[in-house]
Short mmCIF file of C-alpha atoms and ligand atoms in Angstrom, two decimals:
data_model
loop_
_atom_site.label_atom_id
_atom_site.label_comp_id
_atom_site.label_asym_id
_atom_site.label_seq_id
_atom_site.Cartn_x
_atom_site.Cartn_y
_atom_site.Cartn_z
CA MET A 242 -4.88 5.07 26.12
CA LYS A 243 -5.48 2.69 23.11
CA ILE A 244 -2.94 0.32 22.09
CA ALA A 245 -2.42 -0.56 18.45
CA LEU A 246 -0.38 -3.35 16.90
CA ILE A 247 0.89 -2.88 13.15
CA THR A 248 2.11 -5.56 11.11
CA GLY A 249 4.23 -4.38 8.15
CA ILE A 250 5.16 -1.27 10.20
CA THR A 251 8.40 -0.87 8.05
CA GLY A 252 6.50 -0.35 4.89
CA GLN A 253 4.98 2.65 3.12
CA ASP A 254 1.68 2.46 5.01
CA GLY A 255 3.17 1.23 8.23
CA ALA A 256 5.09 4.39 8.49
CA TYR A 257 2.20 6.81 7.77
CA LEU A 258 -0.10 4.88 10.06
CA SER A 259 2.35 4.80 12.93
CA GLU A 260 2.76 8.71 12.78
CA PHE A 261 -1.00 9.07 12.28
CA LEU A 262 -1.73 6.86 15.48
CA LEU A 263 1.06 8.47 17.66
CA ASN A 264 -0.57 11.87 16.88
CA LYS A 265 -3.79 10.38 18.13
CA LYS A 266 -2.10 9.37 21.38
CA TYR A 267 -2.08 5.68 20.78
CA ILE A 268 0.66 3.39 22.01
CA VAL A 269 1.97 1.77 18.95
CA HIS A 270 3.55 -1.61 18.74
CA GLY A 271 4.95 -2.90 15.39
CA ILE A 272 6.29 -6.02 13.91
CA LYS A 273 9.29 -5.94 11.85
CA ARG A 274 11.11 -8.87 10.08
CA ARG A 275 14.61 -9.75 10.97
CA THR A 276 16.83 -8.70 7.93
CA SER A 277 20.50 -8.69 7.43
CA GLN A 278 20.48 -5.06 7.09
CA PHE A 279 18.31 -2.41 8.86
CA ASN A 280 14.97 -2.05 7.34
CA THR A 281 13.42 0.65 9.55
CA GLN A 282 14.40 3.74 7.58
CA ARG A 283 10.87 4.80 7.04
CA ILE A 284 10.20 4.83 10.88
CA ASP A 285 13.52 5.76 12.32
CA HIS A 286 12.58 9.51 12.85
CA LEU A 287 9.48 8.39 14.84
CA PHE A 288 11.41 5.93 16.90
CA ASN A 289 14.26 8.25 17.57
CA LYS A 290 11.92 10.96 18.76
CA GLN A 291 9.96 8.57 21.09
CA LYS A 292 13.08 7.13 22.47
CA LYS A 293 13.94 10.50 24.06
CA LEU A 294 10.66 10.69 25.96
CA LYS A 295 10.17 9.57 29.49
CA LYS A 296 7.32 7.28 28.58
CA PRO A 297 7.92 6.14 24.84
CA LYS A 298 4.86 5.02 23.10
CA PHE A 299 6.52 3.25 20.09
CA PHE A 300 7.69 -0.22 20.27
CA LEU A 301 9.25 -2.57 17.68
CA HIS A 302 9.25 -6.44 17.97
CA HIS A 303 10.72 -9.07 15.68
CA GLY A 304 8.17 -11.37 14.07
CA ASP A 305 6.93 -12.69 10.75
CA LEU A 306 3.52 -13.48 9.42
CA ASN A 307 4.87 -16.80 8.33
CA ASP A 308 5.64 -17.78 11.71
CA SER A 309 2.49 -18.39 13.75
CA LEU A 310 4.15 -18.68 17.04
CA SER A 311 5.84 -15.26 16.84
CA ILE A 312 2.42 -13.71 15.82
CA GLN A 313 0.47 -15.40 18.73
CA ASN A 314 3.08 -14.67 21.34
CA LEU A 315 3.21 -11.13 20.57
CA ILE A 316 -0.48 -10.57 20.45
CA LYS A 317 -0.74 -12.48 23.82
CA LYS A 318 1.98 -9.96 25.22
CA ILE A 319 0.69 -6.69 23.73
CA LYS A 320 -3.21 -7.34 23.95
CA PRO A 321 -3.84 -4.62 21.40
CA ASN A 322 -7.19 -2.85 21.04
CA GLU A 323 -6.63 -2.55 17.32
CA ILE A 324 -4.57 -4.73 14.95
CA TYR A 325 -3.74 -3.37 11.55
CA ASN A 326 -2.49 -6.23 9.26
CA LEU A 327 -0.45 -4.39 6.68
CA ALA A 328 2.24 -7.00 6.31
CA ALA A 329 2.36 -8.57 2.80
CA GLN A 330 4.43 -9.55 -0.04
CA SER A 331 2.85 -6.55 -1.81
CA HIS A 332 4.46 -6.60 -5.29
CA VAL A 333 2.11 -8.01 -8.04
CA ALA A 334 4.89 -8.92 -10.36
CA VAL A 335 7.05 -10.73 -7.54
CA SER A 336 3.88 -12.74 -6.67
CA PHE A 337 4.26 -14.54 -9.98
CA GLU A 338 7.95 -15.35 -9.02
CA GLN A 339 7.19 -16.30 -5.49
CA PRO A 340 3.49 -17.51 -5.52
CA GLU A 341 3.87 -19.94 -2.65
CA TYR A 342 5.61 -17.40 -0.27
CA THR A 343 3.03 -14.80 -1.32
CA ALA A 344 0.17 -17.12 -0.49
CA ASN A 345 1.79 -17.94 2.93
CA SER A 346 2.15 -14.43 3.99
CA ASP A 347 -0.77 -12.75 2.28
CA ALA A 348 -3.39 -15.44 2.67
CA ILE A 349 -2.44 -17.77 5.56
CA GLY A 350 -0.82 -14.94 7.44
CA VAL A 351 -4.27 -13.28 7.80
CA LEU A 352 -5.52 -16.54 9.18
CA ARG A 353 -2.73 -16.70 11.79
CA ILE A 354 -3.69 -13.35 13.15
CA LEU A 355 -7.47 -14.08 13.22
CA GLU A 356 -6.73 -17.48 14.93
CA SER A 357 -4.44 -15.94 17.43
CA VAL A 358 -7.04 -13.36 18.43
CA ARG A 359 -9.96 -15.97 18.65
CA ILE A 360 -7.81 -18.55 20.75
CA LEU A 361 -6.62 -15.77 23.10
CA GLY A 362 -10.15 -14.82 23.74
CA LEU A 363 -9.40 -11.17 22.82
CA LYS A 364 -13.07 -10.17 22.38
CA LYS A 365 -12.53 -6.51 22.20
CA THR A 366 -9.73 -6.56 19.75
CA LYS A 367 -10.70 -4.96 16.34
CA ILE A 368 -8.70 -6.16 13.22
CA TYR A 369 -8.08 -4.16 9.96
CA GLN A 370 -7.23 -6.32 7.01
CA ALA A 371 -5.37 -4.62 4.07
CA GLY A 372 -7.39 -5.74 1.12
CA THR A 373 -6.67 -4.36 -2.41
CA SER A 374 -8.30 -3.30 -5.61
CA GLU A 375 -6.11 -6.11 -7.27
CA MET A 376 -8.92 -8.48 -6.06
CA PHE A 377 -11.11 -6.96 -8.70
CA GLY A 378 -8.48 -7.82 -11.37
CA LYS A 379 -10.20 -8.29 -14.70
CA VAL A 380 -12.91 -6.09 -13.50
CA LEU A 381 -16.55 -7.23 -13.85
CA GLU A 382 -18.09 -3.81 -13.05
CA THR A 383 -16.95 -0.09 -13.44
CA PRO A 384 -16.38 1.67 -11.16
CA GLN A 385 -15.67 -0.95 -8.51
CA THR A 386 -17.68 -0.97 -5.34
CA GLU A 387 -17.94 -3.16 -2.25
CA LYS A 388 -20.42 -5.26 -4.25
CA THR A 389 -18.32 -5.72 -7.32
CA PRO A 390 -17.44 -9.54 -7.70
CA PHE A 391 -13.59 -10.36 -7.56
CA TYR A 392 -11.67 -11.64 -10.49
CA PRO A 393 -8.02 -11.67 -9.37
CA ARG A 394 -5.19 -11.84 -11.87
CA SER A 395 -2.11 -12.73 -9.96
CA PRO A 396 -0.97 -14.93 -7.14
CA TYR A 397 -0.98 -11.59 -5.08
CA GLY A 398 -4.66 -10.96 -5.86
CA VAL A 399 -5.76 -14.56 -5.28
CA ALA A 400 -3.96 -14.55 -1.85
CA LYS A 401 -5.64 -11.30 -0.91
CA VAL A 402 -9.13 -12.51 -1.82
CA TYR A 403 -8.48 -15.40 0.64
CA GLY A 404 -7.53 -12.86 3.27
CA HIS A 405 -10.75 -10.76 2.59
CA TRP A 406 -13.04 -13.84 2.85
CA ILE A 407 -11.54 -15.35 5.78
CA SER A 408 -11.82 -12.06 7.66
CA ILE A 409 -15.55 -11.93 6.84
CA ASN A 410 -15.79 -15.67 7.95
CA TYR A 411 -14.35 -14.91 11.30
CA ARG A 412 -16.61 -11.99 11.60
CA GLU A 413 -19.66 -14.09 10.98
CA ALA A 414 -18.68 -17.27 12.72
CA TYR A 415 -17.05 -15.86 15.83
CA ASN A 416 -18.68 -12.51 15.94
CA MET A 417 -15.15 -10.95 15.85
CA PHE A 418 -14.67 -7.22 14.86
CA VAL A 419 -12.78 -7.70 11.51
CA SER A 420 -13.06 -5.06 8.80
CA ASN A 421 -11.62 -5.18 5.37
CA GLY A 422 -10.25 -2.18 3.55
CA ILE A 423 -10.22 -2.46 -0.31
CA LEU A 424 -7.81 0.10 -1.04
CA PHE A 425 -6.84 1.19 -4.59
CA ASN A 426 -3.18 2.17 -5.36
CA HIS A 427 -1.74 4.66 -3.13
CA GLU A 428 1.64 6.26 -3.37
CA SER A 429 3.85 8.86 -1.58
CA PRO A 430 7.39 9.80 -1.20
CA LEU A 431 7.91 6.58 0.82
CA ARG A 432 6.73 4.39 -1.78
CA GLY A 433 8.80 1.26 -2.58
CA GLU A 434 11.27 2.02 -5.49
CA THR A 435 10.04 -0.78 -7.77
CA PHE A 436 6.38 0.38 -7.93
CA VAL A 437 5.80 2.20 -11.17
CA THR A 438 5.07 5.84 -9.84
CA LYS A 439 8.20 5.92 -7.67
CA LYS A 440 10.33 4.33 -10.41
CA ILE A 441 9.13 6.88 -12.94
CA ILE A 442 9.60 9.90 -10.73
CA GLN A 443 13.06 8.76 -9.37
CA SER A 444 14.36 8.18 -13.03
CA LEU A 445 12.87 11.25 -14.52
CA VAL A 446 14.36 13.41 -11.75
CA ARG A 447 17.81 11.94 -12.26
CA ILE A 448 17.54 12.39 -15.96
CA LYS A 449 16.56 16.12 -15.38
CA LEU A 450 19.76 16.47 -13.33
CA GLY A 451 21.92 15.02 -16.03
CA SER A 452 21.92 11.47 -15.65
CA LYS A 453 22.46 9.46 -18.93
CA GLU A 454 20.17 6.64 -17.83
CA LYS A 455 17.04 5.31 -19.53
CA LEU A 456 13.72 4.72 -17.97
CA VAL A 457 12.71 1.22 -18.92
CA LEU A 458 8.98 0.35 -18.35
CA GLY A 459 6.49 -2.30 -19.18
CA ASN A 460 2.82 -1.81 -19.91
CA LEU A 461 2.16 1.83 -20.60
CA TYR A 462 -1.69 1.45 -21.08
CA SER A 463 -2.97 -0.07 -17.89
CA LYS A 464 -5.11 2.49 -15.90
CA ARG A 465 -4.85 2.99 -12.20
CA ASP A 466 -6.61 5.01 -9.63
CA TRP A 467 -3.91 6.70 -7.55
CA GLY A 468 -4.25 8.26 -4.24
CA HIS A 469 -1.82 9.40 -1.42
CA ALA A 470 -0.86 6.99 1.33
CA LYS A 471 -1.48 9.70 4.07
CA ASP A 472 -5.18 9.78 3.11
CA TYR A 473 -5.46 6.16 2.94
CA VAL A 474 -4.07 5.37 6.45
CA GLU A 475 -6.58 7.70 8.00
CA ALA A 476 -9.37 5.58 6.13
CA MET A 477 -7.94 2.48 7.81
CA TRP A 478 -8.27 4.18 11.16
CA ARG A 479 -11.77 5.45 10.42
CA ILE A 480 -12.76 2.00 9.23
CA LEU A 481 -11.96 0.53 12.73
CA GLN A 482 -13.74 3.41 14.58
CA TYR A 483 -16.99 2.73 12.67
CA GLN A 484 -19.76 1.11 14.90
CA LYS A 485 -19.55 -2.19 13.32
CA PRO A 486 -17.17 -4.34 11.32
CA ASP A 487 -17.57 -3.77 7.62
CA ASP A 488 -15.89 -3.60 4.13
CA PHE A 489 -14.95 -0.41 2.56
CA VAL A 490 -13.57 0.67 -1.03
CA ILE A 491 -11.09 3.44 -0.66
CA ALA A 492 -10.37 5.30 -3.87
CA THR A 493 -10.14 8.60 -5.66
CA GLY A 494 -12.53 7.79 -8.47
CA LYS A 495 -10.18 9.01 -11.06
CA GLN A 496 -7.92 6.85 -13.33
CA TYR A 497 -4.69 7.57 -15.52
CA THR A 498 -2.59 5.33 -17.65
CA ILE A 499 0.90 4.78 -16.84
CA LYS A 500 1.86 7.02 -19.84
CA GLN A 501 -0.36 9.72 -18.69
CA PHE A 502 1.45 9.54 -15.36
CA VAL A 503 4.78 9.69 -17.15
CA ASN A 504 3.37 12.91 -18.95
CA LEU A 505 2.22 14.46 -15.74
CA VAL A 506 5.65 13.99 -14.14
CA ALA A 507 7.59 15.36 -17.14
CA LYS A 508 5.24 18.27 -17.20
CA LYS A 509 5.98 18.92 -13.39
CA LEU A 510 9.78 18.84 -14.24
CA LYS A 511 9.35 21.00 -17.47
CA MET A 512 10.56 18.19 -19.72
CA GLN A 513 8.76 17.94 -23.00
CA ILE A 514 8.42 14.08 -23.94
CA SER A 515 7.39 13.06 -27.48
CA TRP A 516 6.30 9.45 -28.02
CA LYS A 517 7.24 7.45 -31.17
CA GLY A 518 6.65 3.82 -32.27
CA LYS A 519 4.02 1.14 -31.47
CA GLY A 520 3.84 -1.90 -29.09
CA ILE A 521 7.00 -2.99 -27.47
CA ASN A 522 8.81 -0.56 -29.73
CA GLU A 523 7.29 2.60 -28.29
CA LYS A 524 9.76 5.21 -27.07
CA GLY A 525 9.84 8.49 -25.25
CA PHE A 526 12.07 11.11 -26.40
CA LEU A 527 13.36 14.31 -24.82
CA GLY A 528 14.23 16.47 -27.93
CA LYS A 529 16.13 13.85 -30.07
CA LYS A 530 17.26 11.74 -27.01
CA ASN A 531 15.56 8.59 -26.30
CA ILE A 532 15.09 8.58 -22.72
CA ILE A 533 12.18 5.91 -22.30
CA SER A 534 11.79 2.43 -23.75
CA LEU A 535 9.81 -0.76 -22.97
CA SER A 536 11.05 -4.28 -22.11
CA LYS A 537 8.87 -7.42 -21.95
CA LYS A 538 10.65 -8.09 -18.49
CA TYR A 539 8.24 -5.65 -16.96
CA PHE A 540 5.10 -6.97 -18.46
CA ARG A 541 3.00 -9.36 -16.33
CA PRO A 542 1.85 -12.72 -17.40
CA SER A 543 -1.76 -11.57 -16.72
CA GLU A 544 -2.40 -7.82 -16.33
CA VAL A 545 -5.06 -5.82 -14.46
CA ASP A 546 -5.98 -3.49 -17.39
CA SER A 547 -8.24 -0.79 -15.57
CA LEU A 548 -9.05 0.04 -12.08
CA ILE A 549 -11.29 2.83 -10.76
CA GLY A 550 -13.06 2.88 -7.43
CA ASP A 551 -16.23 4.28 -6.07
CA SER A 552 -15.84 5.09 -2.40
CA SER A 553 -19.32 6.58 -1.86
CA LYS A 554 -19.79 4.17 1.09
CA ALA A 555 -16.77 5.29 2.91
CA LYS A 556 -17.69 8.90 2.21
CA LYS A 557 -21.15 8.33 3.67
CA LEU A 558 -20.51 6.11 6.64
CA ILE A 559 -17.00 6.82 7.87
CA LYS A 560 -16.81 10.47 6.48
CA TRP A 561 -13.58 9.85 4.69
CA ARG A 562 -12.44 12.29 2.05
CA PRO A 563 -9.06 12.34 0.20
CA LYS A 564 -7.03 15.64 0.60
CA TYR A 565 -4.69 14.82 -2.28
CA ASP A 566 -5.40 14.70 -6.04
CA ILE A 567 -2.93 13.39 -8.54
CA LYS A 568 -1.17 16.69 -9.12
CA LYS A 569 -0.54 17.34 -5.30
CA LEU A 570 0.72 13.75 -5.08
CA ILE A 571 3.12 14.18 -7.94
CA ASP A 572 4.35 17.44 -6.69
CA GLU A 573 5.12 16.00 -3.22
CA MET A 574 6.83 13.02 -4.68
CA VAL A 575 9.03 14.92 -7.13
CA GLU A 576 9.95 17.59 -4.52
CA PHE A 577 10.96 14.86 -2.10
CA GLU A 578 13.12 13.23 -4.86
CA PHE A 579 14.91 16.64 -5.40
CA LYS A 580 15.66 16.97 -1.71
CA ASN A 581 17.03 13.40 -1.35
CA ILE A 582 19.05 13.26 -4.66
CA SER A 583 22.28 13.44 -2.79
CA LYS A 584 21.58 9.98 -1.65
CA TYR A 585 21.94 8.59 -5.23
P1 NAP B 815 4.99 -2.32 1.30
O1 NAP B 815 5.58 -0.82 1.50
O2 NAP B 815 5.57 -3.26 0.42
O3 NAP B 815 5.18 -3.03 2.97
C1 NAP B 815 4.88 -4.31 3.35
C2 NAP B 815 5.27 -4.46 4.73
O4 NAP B 815 5.08 -5.86 4.94
C3 NAP B 815 6.83 -4.21 4.95
O5 NAP B 815 6.70 -3.70 6.25
C4 NAP B 815 7.19 -5.64 4.91
O6 NAP B 815 8.57 -5.80 5.64
C5 NAP B 815 6.29 -6.32 5.59
N1 NAP B 815 6.13 -7.83 5.25
C6 NAP B 815 6.33 -8.48 4.13
N2 NAP B 815 6.24 -9.86 4.38
C7 NAP B 815 6.02 -10.03 5.55
C8 NAP B 815 6.01 -11.25 6.51
N3 NAP B 815 6.09 -12.42 5.88
N4 NAP B 815 5.98 -11.00 7.74
C9 NAP B 815 5.92 -9.68 8.35
N5 NAP B 815 6.02 -8.73 7.67
C10 NAP B 815 6.24 -8.79 6.12
O7 NAP B 815 3.40 -2.19 1.31
P2 NAP B 815 2.52 -0.98 1.56
O8 NAP B 815 2.38 -0.27 0.16
O9 NAP B 815 2.77 -0.20 2.72
O10 NAP B 815 0.90 -1.72 1.65
C11 NAP B 815 0.60 -2.09 3.00
C12 NAP B 815 -0.59 -3.21 2.85
O11 NAP B 815 -1.59 -2.74 2.11
C13 NAP B 815 -0.04 -4.50 2.14
O12 NAP B 815 -0.68 -5.63 2.73
C14 NAP B 815 -0.47 -4.24 0.63
O13 NAP B 815 -0.70 -5.53 0.14
C15 NAP B 815 -1.74 -3.45 0.88
N6 NAP B 815 -2.19 -2.59 -0.12
C16 NAP B 815 -1.30 -1.63 -0.69
C17 NAP B 815 -1.83 -0.74 -1.66
C18 NAP B 815 -0.93 0.06 -2.19
O14 NAP B 815 -1.35 0.67 -3.32
N7 NAP B 815 0.17 0.61 -1.53
C19 NAP B 815 -3.09 -0.90 -2.03
C20 NAP B 815 -3.89 -1.88 -1.53
C21 NAP B 815 -3.52 -2.76 -0.50
P3 NAP B 815 9.97 -5.35 5.11
O15 NAP B 815 10.28 -3.83 5.16
O16 NAP B 815 10.96 -6.31 5.94
O17 NAP B 815 9.86 -5.86 3.75
O1 G4F B 816 3.03 0.29 -9.47
P1 G4F B 816 2.69 -1.17 -9.79
O2 G4F B 816 3.66 -2.19 -9.52
O3 G4F B 816 1.30 -1.44 -8.84
P2 G4F B 816 0.18 -2.56 -8.94
O4 G4F B 816 0.56 -3.72 -9.62
O5 G4F B 816 -1.02 -1.90 -9.44
O6 G4F B 816 0.14 -2.92 -7.37
C1 G4F B 816 -0.09 -1.95 -6.39
O7 G4F B 816 -1.26 -1.54 -6.16
C2 G4F B 816 -2.18 -2.58 -5.66
C3 G4F B 816 -3.62 -1.83 -5.52
O8 G4F B 816 -4.22 -2.00 -6.78
C4 G4F B 816 -1.57 -3.10 -4.42
F1 G4F B 816 -2.63 -3.98 -3.81
C5 G4F B 816 -0.25 -3.63 -4.59
O9 G4F B 816 0.33 -4.15 -3.34
C6 G4F B 816 0.75 -2.72 -5.11
O10 G4F B 816 0.88 -1.60 -4.12
O11 G4F B 816 2.14 -1.40 -11.27
C7 G4F B 816 1.02 -0.43 -11.69
C8 G4F B 816 0.99 -0.63 -13.20
C9 G4F B 816 0.79 -2.12 -13.54
O12 G4F B 816 -0.24 -2.27 -14.57
C10 G4F B 816 2.06 -2.49 -14.31
O13 G4F B 816 1.93 -3.55 -15.29
O14 G4F B 816 2.03 -0.25 -13.84
C11 G4F B 816 2.47 -1.24 -14.92
N1 G4F B 816 3.92 -1.03 -15.17
C12 G4F B 816 4.37 -0.62 -16.24
N2 G4F B 816 5.83 -0.55 -16.24
C13 G4F B 816 4.88 -1.18 -14.23
C14 G4F B 816 6.17 -0.95 -14.87
N3 G4F B 816 4.92 -1.60 -12.97
C15 G4F B 816 6.18 -1.62 -12.28
N4 G4F B 816 6.04 -2.08 -11.11
N5 G4F B 816 7.26 -1.56 -12.97
C16 G4F B 816 7.40 -1.07 -14.31
O15 G4F B 816 8.41 -0.93 -14.80
#
C-alpha cells in the first residue's frame, strides 16, 4: 500500500487529490495549518467516512511550510512514497501585499521539503512540486510549453520559479525523483471564493435569485486557460507514476477573457447581459439594471495578460487527457452554487 503525504490538503487541489488517492487505495497523510477556526471543510466528508472504518487510511497533522522542523519531523515519521507539495500562498493579488510571506512559503517552503527528504536519506520518495503557468507571466511564446522561458509578473510567480528550479537542481545534484507540474488555471466548486471564476459564479447566482448586490471586478480582458481541478490532480498523480522525474505543462489549450467567462456564466443562468462604457467605466447591465462594475482595487500592479498552454508532452508521455471543457466546468460550478445557496 503506497503512502502519500499532501501539503496544502485543505485547499481545492488537496481535497480532490485526497479523494483520488484514497480511491486508488493509498494511505493519505495531510499537513494542515493551525487556524483559529476549522479549515477542513473541503475534506471533512472524506475524514468522517474514513474515521468509521476499522483501518482508516486518512490522517491529518499540524504543520507549516514556514516551519522546517514541523516539515522534517512529519516526513521522518510518515516516510511517504510520494509527496505532493500543494501548499502555497496561492493568490496572485495577495502576493503583492505579502511578498515576503509568499516567498517564504512558496519558494523556501519547497527547499525545506527537498532538504528534509535528502537529509533523511529517503531515496525512494518521489516529490511533486506544484508549479504554475504564472511563471510564464509576460509570455515569451504562445502557446506555452515546457521549453518556454519564464517571465514572472508577481511575487507569487517569482517564488514559484524558485520552487521550479530548486526542484530541478535537487533532481540533478542528488539524483532525487522530483517532478514539476506547470499547471494552468484550474477551477471547481471547491475553488476559493476570491478567485475570479468562483467570485463571478457566486455573485451572478445570488443576483439571479434576487440579491441586490453588484459584482465588482478588475481587468476584464486578461485571458486564461481554465480547466477542472479533478482532471488536474489526476495529472499530478500521472506525473509521479512516469518512469523518470520530469516537467509537464497541464492545460486545456483554450483561452477566454474574464468578460467571456462572465458571458458564459450569464448564458447558463439565462441572464442577458449588455456591456456599456470603456476602461474603468465599463459596466454590465441586466435590462436597465447595472449589475457589474469595475474597481481599480481589483487590478494588479503588473498583470499576466494572456495564458494558453500546450500539453502535448503530457498527452504523449503520461497519457493525460482532460475530461472537462469550459462549458462542463461552468455547469458544475453553477449547479453547486444553487445547491449551496442556503448557506449564504
Ligand atoms: P488553495 O486552494 O489556495 O490551497 C492552498 C493550500 O495551501 C491550503 O491548504 C492552505 O492552507 C495551504 N497553505 C498555504 N500556506 C501554507 C503554509 N505556509 N504551510 C502549509 N500550508 C499552507 O490552492 P489550490 O488552488 O488548491 O492550489 C494548489 C497548489 O497548486 C498551490 O501551490 C498553487 O500555488 C498551485 N497552483 C494552483 C493553480 C490553480 O489554478 N488552482 C494553478 C497552478 C498552480 P489553508 O487552508 O490553511 O489556507
Ligand atoms: O482567478 P485569478 O485570481 O487567478 P490567477 O491570478 O490567474 O491565479 C490563479 O491561477 C494561477 C495559474 O495561472 C495559479 F498559479 C494561482 O495560484 C491562482 O490559482 O485571476 C484571473 C484573472 C487575472 O487576470 C485577474 O486580474 O482575473 C482577473 N480578475 C479580474 N477581476 C480578477 C478579478 N481576479 C480576481 N481574483 N478577482 C477579481 O475581482
